[in-house]
mmCIF file of C-alpha atoms in Angstrom:
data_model
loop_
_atom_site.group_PDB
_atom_site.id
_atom_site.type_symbol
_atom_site.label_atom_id
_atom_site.label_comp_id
_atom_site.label_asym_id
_atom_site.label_seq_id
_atom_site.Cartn_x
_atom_site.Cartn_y
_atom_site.Cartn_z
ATOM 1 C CA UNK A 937 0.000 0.000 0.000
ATOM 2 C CA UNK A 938 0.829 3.799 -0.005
ATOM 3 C CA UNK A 939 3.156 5.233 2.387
ATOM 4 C CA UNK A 940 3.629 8.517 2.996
ATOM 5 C CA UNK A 941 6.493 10.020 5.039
ATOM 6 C CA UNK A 942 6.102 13.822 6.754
ATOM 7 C CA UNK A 943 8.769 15.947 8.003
ATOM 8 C CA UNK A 944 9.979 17.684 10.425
ATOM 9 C CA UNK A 945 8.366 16.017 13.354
ATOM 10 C CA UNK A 946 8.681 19.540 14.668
ATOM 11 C CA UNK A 947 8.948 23.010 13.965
ATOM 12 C CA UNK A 948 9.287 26.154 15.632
ATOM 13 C CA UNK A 949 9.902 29.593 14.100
ATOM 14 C CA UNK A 950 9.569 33.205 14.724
ATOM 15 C CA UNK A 951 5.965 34.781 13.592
ATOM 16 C CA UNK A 952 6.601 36.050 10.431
ATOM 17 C CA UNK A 953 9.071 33.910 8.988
ATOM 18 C CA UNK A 954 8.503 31.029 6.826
ATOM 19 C CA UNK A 955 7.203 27.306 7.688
ATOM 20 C CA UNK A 956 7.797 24.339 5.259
ATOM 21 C CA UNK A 957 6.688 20.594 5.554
ATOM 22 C CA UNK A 958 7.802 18.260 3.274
ATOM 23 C CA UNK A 959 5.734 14.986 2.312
ATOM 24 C CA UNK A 960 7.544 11.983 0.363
ATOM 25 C CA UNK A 961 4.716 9.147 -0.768
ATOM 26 C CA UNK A 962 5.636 6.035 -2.570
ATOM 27 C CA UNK A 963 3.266 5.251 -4.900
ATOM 28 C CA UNK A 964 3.730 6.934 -8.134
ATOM 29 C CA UNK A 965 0.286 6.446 -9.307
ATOM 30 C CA UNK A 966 -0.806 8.565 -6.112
ATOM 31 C CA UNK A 967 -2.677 11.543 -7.816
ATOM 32 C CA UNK A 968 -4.464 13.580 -4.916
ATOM 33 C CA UNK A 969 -2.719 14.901 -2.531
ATOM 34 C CA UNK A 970 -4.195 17.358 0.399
ATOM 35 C CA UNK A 971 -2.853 19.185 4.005
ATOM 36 C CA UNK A 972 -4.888 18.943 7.054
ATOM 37 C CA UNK A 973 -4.769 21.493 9.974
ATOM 38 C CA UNK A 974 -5.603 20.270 13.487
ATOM 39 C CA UNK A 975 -5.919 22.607 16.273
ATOM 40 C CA UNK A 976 -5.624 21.231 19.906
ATOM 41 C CA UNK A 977 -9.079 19.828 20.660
ATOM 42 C CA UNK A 978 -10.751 19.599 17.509
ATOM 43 C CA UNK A 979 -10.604 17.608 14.188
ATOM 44 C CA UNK A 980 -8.521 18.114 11.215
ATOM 45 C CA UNK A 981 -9.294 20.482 9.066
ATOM 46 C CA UNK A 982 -8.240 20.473 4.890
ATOM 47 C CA UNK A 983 -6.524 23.856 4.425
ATOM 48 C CA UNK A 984 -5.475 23.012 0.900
ATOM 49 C CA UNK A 985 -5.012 20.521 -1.868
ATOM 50 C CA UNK A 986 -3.220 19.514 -5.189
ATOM 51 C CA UNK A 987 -3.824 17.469 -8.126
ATOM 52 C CA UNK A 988 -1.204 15.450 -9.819
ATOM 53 C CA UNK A 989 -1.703 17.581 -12.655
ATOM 54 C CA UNK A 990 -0.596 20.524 -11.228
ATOM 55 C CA UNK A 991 2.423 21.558 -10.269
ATOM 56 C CA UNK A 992 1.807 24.420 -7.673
ATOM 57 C CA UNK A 993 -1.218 26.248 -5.947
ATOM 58 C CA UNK A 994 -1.601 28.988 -4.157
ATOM 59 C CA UNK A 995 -3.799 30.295 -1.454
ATOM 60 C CA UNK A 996 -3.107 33.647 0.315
ATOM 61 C CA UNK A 997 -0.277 32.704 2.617
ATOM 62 C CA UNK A 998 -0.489 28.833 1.741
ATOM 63 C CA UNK A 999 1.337 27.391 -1.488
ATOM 64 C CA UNK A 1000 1.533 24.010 -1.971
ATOM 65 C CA UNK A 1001 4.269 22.192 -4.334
ATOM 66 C CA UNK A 1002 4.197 18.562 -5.930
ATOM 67 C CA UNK A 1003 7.250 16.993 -7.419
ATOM 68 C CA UNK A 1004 5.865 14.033 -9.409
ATOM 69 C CA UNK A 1005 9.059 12.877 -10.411
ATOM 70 C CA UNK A 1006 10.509 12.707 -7.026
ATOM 71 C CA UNK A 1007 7.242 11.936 -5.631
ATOM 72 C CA UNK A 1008 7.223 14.745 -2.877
ATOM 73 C CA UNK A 1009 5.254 17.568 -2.018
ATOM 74 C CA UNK A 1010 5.667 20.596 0.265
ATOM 75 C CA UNK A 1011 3.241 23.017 2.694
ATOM 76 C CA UNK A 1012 4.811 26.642 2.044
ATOM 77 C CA UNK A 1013 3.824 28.913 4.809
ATOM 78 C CA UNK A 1014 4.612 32.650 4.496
ATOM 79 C CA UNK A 1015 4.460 35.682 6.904
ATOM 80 C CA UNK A 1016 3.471 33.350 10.095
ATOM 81 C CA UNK A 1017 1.326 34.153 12.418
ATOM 82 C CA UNK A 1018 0.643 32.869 16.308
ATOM 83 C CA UNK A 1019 -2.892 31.091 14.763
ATOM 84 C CA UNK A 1020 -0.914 28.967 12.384
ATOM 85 C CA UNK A 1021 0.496 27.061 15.869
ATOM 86 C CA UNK A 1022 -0.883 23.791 15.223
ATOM 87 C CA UNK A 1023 -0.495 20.052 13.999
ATOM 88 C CA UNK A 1024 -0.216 19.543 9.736
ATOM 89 C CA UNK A 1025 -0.731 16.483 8.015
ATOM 90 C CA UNK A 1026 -0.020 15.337 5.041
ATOM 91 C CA UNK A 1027 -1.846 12.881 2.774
ATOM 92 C CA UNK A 1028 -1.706 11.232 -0.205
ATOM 93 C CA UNK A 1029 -4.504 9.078 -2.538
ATOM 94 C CA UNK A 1030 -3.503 6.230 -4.811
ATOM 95 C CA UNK A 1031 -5.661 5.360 -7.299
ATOM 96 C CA UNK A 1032 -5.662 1.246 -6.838
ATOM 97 C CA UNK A 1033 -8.370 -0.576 -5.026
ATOM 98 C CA UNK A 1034 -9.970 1.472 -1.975
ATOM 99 C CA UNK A 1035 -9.534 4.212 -3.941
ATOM 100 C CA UNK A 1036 -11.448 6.302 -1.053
ATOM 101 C CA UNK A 1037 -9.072 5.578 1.305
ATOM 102 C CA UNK A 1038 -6.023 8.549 2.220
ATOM 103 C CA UNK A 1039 -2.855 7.226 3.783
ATOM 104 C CA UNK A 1040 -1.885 10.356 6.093
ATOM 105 C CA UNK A 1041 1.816 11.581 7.123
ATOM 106 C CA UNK A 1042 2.897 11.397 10.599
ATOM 107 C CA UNK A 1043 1.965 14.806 11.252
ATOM 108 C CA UNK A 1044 4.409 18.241 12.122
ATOM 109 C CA UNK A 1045 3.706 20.298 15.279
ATOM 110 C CA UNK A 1046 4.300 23.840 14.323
ATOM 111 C CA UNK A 1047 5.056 26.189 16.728
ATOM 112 C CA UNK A 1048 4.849 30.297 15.897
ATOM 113 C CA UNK A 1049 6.725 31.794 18.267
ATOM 114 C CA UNK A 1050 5.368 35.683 18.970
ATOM 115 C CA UNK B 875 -22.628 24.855 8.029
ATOM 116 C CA UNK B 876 -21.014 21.483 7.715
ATOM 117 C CA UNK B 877 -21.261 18.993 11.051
ATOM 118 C CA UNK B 878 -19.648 15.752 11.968
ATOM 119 C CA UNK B 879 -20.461 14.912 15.832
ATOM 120 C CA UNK B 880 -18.984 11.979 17.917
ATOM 121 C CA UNK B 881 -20.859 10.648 20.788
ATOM 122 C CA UNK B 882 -18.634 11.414 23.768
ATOM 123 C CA UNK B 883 -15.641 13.207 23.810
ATOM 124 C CA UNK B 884 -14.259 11.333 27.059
ATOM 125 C CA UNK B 885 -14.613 8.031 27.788
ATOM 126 C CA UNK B 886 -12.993 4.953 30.115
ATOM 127 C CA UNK B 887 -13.833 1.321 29.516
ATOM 128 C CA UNK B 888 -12.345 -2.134 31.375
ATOM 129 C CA UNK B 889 -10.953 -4.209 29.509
ATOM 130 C CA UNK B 890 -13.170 -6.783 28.033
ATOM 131 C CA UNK B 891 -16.126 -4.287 27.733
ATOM 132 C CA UNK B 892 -17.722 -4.180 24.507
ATOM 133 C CA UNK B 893 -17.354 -0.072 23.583
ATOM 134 C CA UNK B 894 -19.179 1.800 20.906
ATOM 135 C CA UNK B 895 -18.501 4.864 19.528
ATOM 136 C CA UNK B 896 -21.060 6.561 17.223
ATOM 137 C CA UNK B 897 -20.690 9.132 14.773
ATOM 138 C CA UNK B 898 -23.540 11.165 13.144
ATOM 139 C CA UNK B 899 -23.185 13.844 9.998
ATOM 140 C CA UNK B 900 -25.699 16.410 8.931
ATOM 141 C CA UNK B 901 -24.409 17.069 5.305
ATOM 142 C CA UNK B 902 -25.942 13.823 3.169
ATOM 143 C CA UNK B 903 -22.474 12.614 2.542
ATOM 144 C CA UNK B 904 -21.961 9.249 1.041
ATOM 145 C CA UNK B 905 -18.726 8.363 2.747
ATOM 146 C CA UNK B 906 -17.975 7.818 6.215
ATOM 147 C CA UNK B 907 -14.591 6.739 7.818
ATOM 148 C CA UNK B 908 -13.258 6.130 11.003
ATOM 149 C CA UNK B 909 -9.532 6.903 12.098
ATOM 150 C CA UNK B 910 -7.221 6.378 15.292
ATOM 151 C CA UNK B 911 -4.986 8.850 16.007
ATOM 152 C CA UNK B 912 -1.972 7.925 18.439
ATOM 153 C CA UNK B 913 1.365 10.449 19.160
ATOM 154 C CA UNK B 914 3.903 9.826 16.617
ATOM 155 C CA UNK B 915 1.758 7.829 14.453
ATOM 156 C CA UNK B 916 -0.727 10.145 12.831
ATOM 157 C CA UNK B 917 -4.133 9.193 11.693
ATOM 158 C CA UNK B 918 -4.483 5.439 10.843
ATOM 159 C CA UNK B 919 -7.663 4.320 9.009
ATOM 160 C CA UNK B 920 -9.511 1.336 10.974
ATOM 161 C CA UNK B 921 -12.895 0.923 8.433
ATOM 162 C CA UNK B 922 -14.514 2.947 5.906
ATOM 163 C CA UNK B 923 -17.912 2.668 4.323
ATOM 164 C CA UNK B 924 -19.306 4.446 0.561
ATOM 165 C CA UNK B 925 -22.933 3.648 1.255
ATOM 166 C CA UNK B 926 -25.106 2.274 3.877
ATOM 167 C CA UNK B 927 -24.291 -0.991 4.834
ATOM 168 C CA UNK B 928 -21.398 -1.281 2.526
ATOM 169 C CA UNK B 929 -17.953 -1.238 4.426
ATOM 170 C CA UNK B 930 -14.439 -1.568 3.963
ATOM 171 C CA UNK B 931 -11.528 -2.217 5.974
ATOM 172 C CA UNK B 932 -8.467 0.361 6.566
ATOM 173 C CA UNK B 933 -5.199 -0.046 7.325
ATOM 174 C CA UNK B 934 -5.944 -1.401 10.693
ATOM 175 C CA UNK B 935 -9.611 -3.437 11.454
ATOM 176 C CA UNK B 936 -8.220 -5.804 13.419
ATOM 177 C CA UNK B 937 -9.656 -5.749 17.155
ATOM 178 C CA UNK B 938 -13.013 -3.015 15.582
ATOM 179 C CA UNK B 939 -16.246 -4.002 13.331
ATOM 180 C CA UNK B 940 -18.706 -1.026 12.077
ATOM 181 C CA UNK B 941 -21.897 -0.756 11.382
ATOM 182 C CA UNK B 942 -23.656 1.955 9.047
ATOM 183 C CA UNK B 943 -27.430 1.263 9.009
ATOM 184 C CA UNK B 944 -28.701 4.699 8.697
ATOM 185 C CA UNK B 945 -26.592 6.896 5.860
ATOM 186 C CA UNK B 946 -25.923 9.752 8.777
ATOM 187 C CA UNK B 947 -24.701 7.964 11.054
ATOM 188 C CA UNK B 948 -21.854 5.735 11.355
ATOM 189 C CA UNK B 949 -20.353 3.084 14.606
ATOM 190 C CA UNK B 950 -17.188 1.762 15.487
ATOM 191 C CA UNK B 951 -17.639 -1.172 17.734
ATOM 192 C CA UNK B 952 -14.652 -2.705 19.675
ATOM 193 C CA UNK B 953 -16.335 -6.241 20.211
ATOM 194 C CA UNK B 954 -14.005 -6.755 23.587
ATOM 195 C CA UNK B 955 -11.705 -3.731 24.360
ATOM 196 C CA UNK B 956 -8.227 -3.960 24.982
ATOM 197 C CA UNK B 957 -5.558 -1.317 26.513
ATOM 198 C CA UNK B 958 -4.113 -1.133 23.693
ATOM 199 C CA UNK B 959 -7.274 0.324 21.896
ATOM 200 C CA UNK B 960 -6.547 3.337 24.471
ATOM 201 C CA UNK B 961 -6.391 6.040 21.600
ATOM 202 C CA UNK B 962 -8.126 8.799 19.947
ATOM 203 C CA UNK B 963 -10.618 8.534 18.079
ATOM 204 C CA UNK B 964 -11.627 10.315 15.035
ATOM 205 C CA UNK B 965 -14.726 10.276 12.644
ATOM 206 C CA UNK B 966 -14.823 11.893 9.467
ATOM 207 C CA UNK B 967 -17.540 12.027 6.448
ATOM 208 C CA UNK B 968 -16.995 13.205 2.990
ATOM 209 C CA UNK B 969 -19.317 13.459 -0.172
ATOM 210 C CA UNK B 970 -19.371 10.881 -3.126
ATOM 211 C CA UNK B 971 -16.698 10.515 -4.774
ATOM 212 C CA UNK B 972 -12.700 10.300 -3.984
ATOM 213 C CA UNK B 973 -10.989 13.668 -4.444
ATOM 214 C CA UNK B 974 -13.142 15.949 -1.533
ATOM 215 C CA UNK B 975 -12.572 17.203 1.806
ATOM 216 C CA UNK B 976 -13.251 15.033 4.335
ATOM 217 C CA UNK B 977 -14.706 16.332 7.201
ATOM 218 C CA UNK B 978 -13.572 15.439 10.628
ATOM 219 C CA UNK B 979 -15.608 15.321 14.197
ATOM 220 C CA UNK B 980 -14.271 16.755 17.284
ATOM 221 C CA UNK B 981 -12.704 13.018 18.188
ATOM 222 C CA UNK B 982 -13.367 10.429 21.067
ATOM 223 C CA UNK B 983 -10.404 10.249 23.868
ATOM 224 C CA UNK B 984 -11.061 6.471 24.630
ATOM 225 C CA UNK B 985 -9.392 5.027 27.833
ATOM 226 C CA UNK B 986 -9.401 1.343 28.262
ATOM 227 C CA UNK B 987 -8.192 0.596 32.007
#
């Protein structure tokens, strides 16, 4: 089956710098690929997602990146802010049998430090 | 505005007890899923189900059964639990289809003493 592999494990930096979390995944027929924001006490929340055929998106201070080739993908987070302090996951979808099914990262607890 | 709810957000079983946890969503979705979540692991899916009585296993059934009888509302049964079923617990529902947000409840904190 799919695996996907997230890191850091961790992350602090200074509010207004930049956050990245990098996602490898091993299956290159994976073709959907979205980030999940969970914020202590509550669910996960999608925050943004790519298609394999497309190589970047944007969304205000969210960018996403996929690297078919390499078969990796990264969360870009500009001009941090205190609220962005929370747990990301990664995910990935192949497209073989239990096609609904995502196979998640490990997760990276950001910290924005004020 | 979109709704998954879980059942309890706290609970403590003995082991042996038979546990459910029940999930209900207010958007018509088609798909339901439930997940464990455990520190360092991330979110592991235990069953899944496209339709109402139709379900499928995850990554990890082993120990859990479901049941969907009603297309809101979705259970994860642990037939006899085990302290090593002491996780969190999260439910999530999404619409038809593979490539759409899923939407997760608040989660279950399950202790099994």
């Amino acid at each position: 089956g799919e695996n996907v592999e997230q890191h850091p494990s961790t992350l602090s930096v200074q509010e207004g710098d930049s956050a990245v979390i990098k996602c490898t995944y091993s299956d290159s027929a994976s073709n959907y690929f979205p980030w999940y924001k969970q914020e202590l006490g509550k669910g996960p929340q999608l925050i943004i997602d790519i298609r394999s055929n497309v190589g970047e998106k944007k969304d205000q201070r969210i960018a996403v990146t996929l690297n078919k080739t390499a078969k990796h993908f990264s969360l870009h987070i500009t001009e941090t802010q205190p609220e962005d302090s929370a747990v990301y996951f990664c995910a990935a979808r192949f497209t073989g049998a239990g096609s609904y099914q995502l196979t998640f990262g490990k997760g990276t607890k950001l910290s924005v430090i004020p | 505005d979109v709704k998954v709810t879980q059942s309890s957000r706290y609970l403590v079983k003995r082991t042996g007890e038979k546990v459910f946890l029940e999930c209900v969503q207010d958007m018509d979705h088609e798909n339901m899923f439930w997940y464990r979540q455990d520190p360092g692991l991330g979110l592991r899916l235990i069953y899944f189900s496209y339709d109402v009585k139709m379900k499928e296993k995850g990554d990890i059934p082993e120990g859990y059964s479901v049941s969907r009888e009603k297309k809101e509302r979705f259970s994860l049964i642990l037939e006899s639990a085990s302290t090593n079923q002491t996780s969190m617990y999260l439910c999530a529902s999404s619409p038809r289809g593979t490539d759409y947000e899923q939407y997760f409840g608040p989660g279950t904190r399950l202790t099994v003493t």
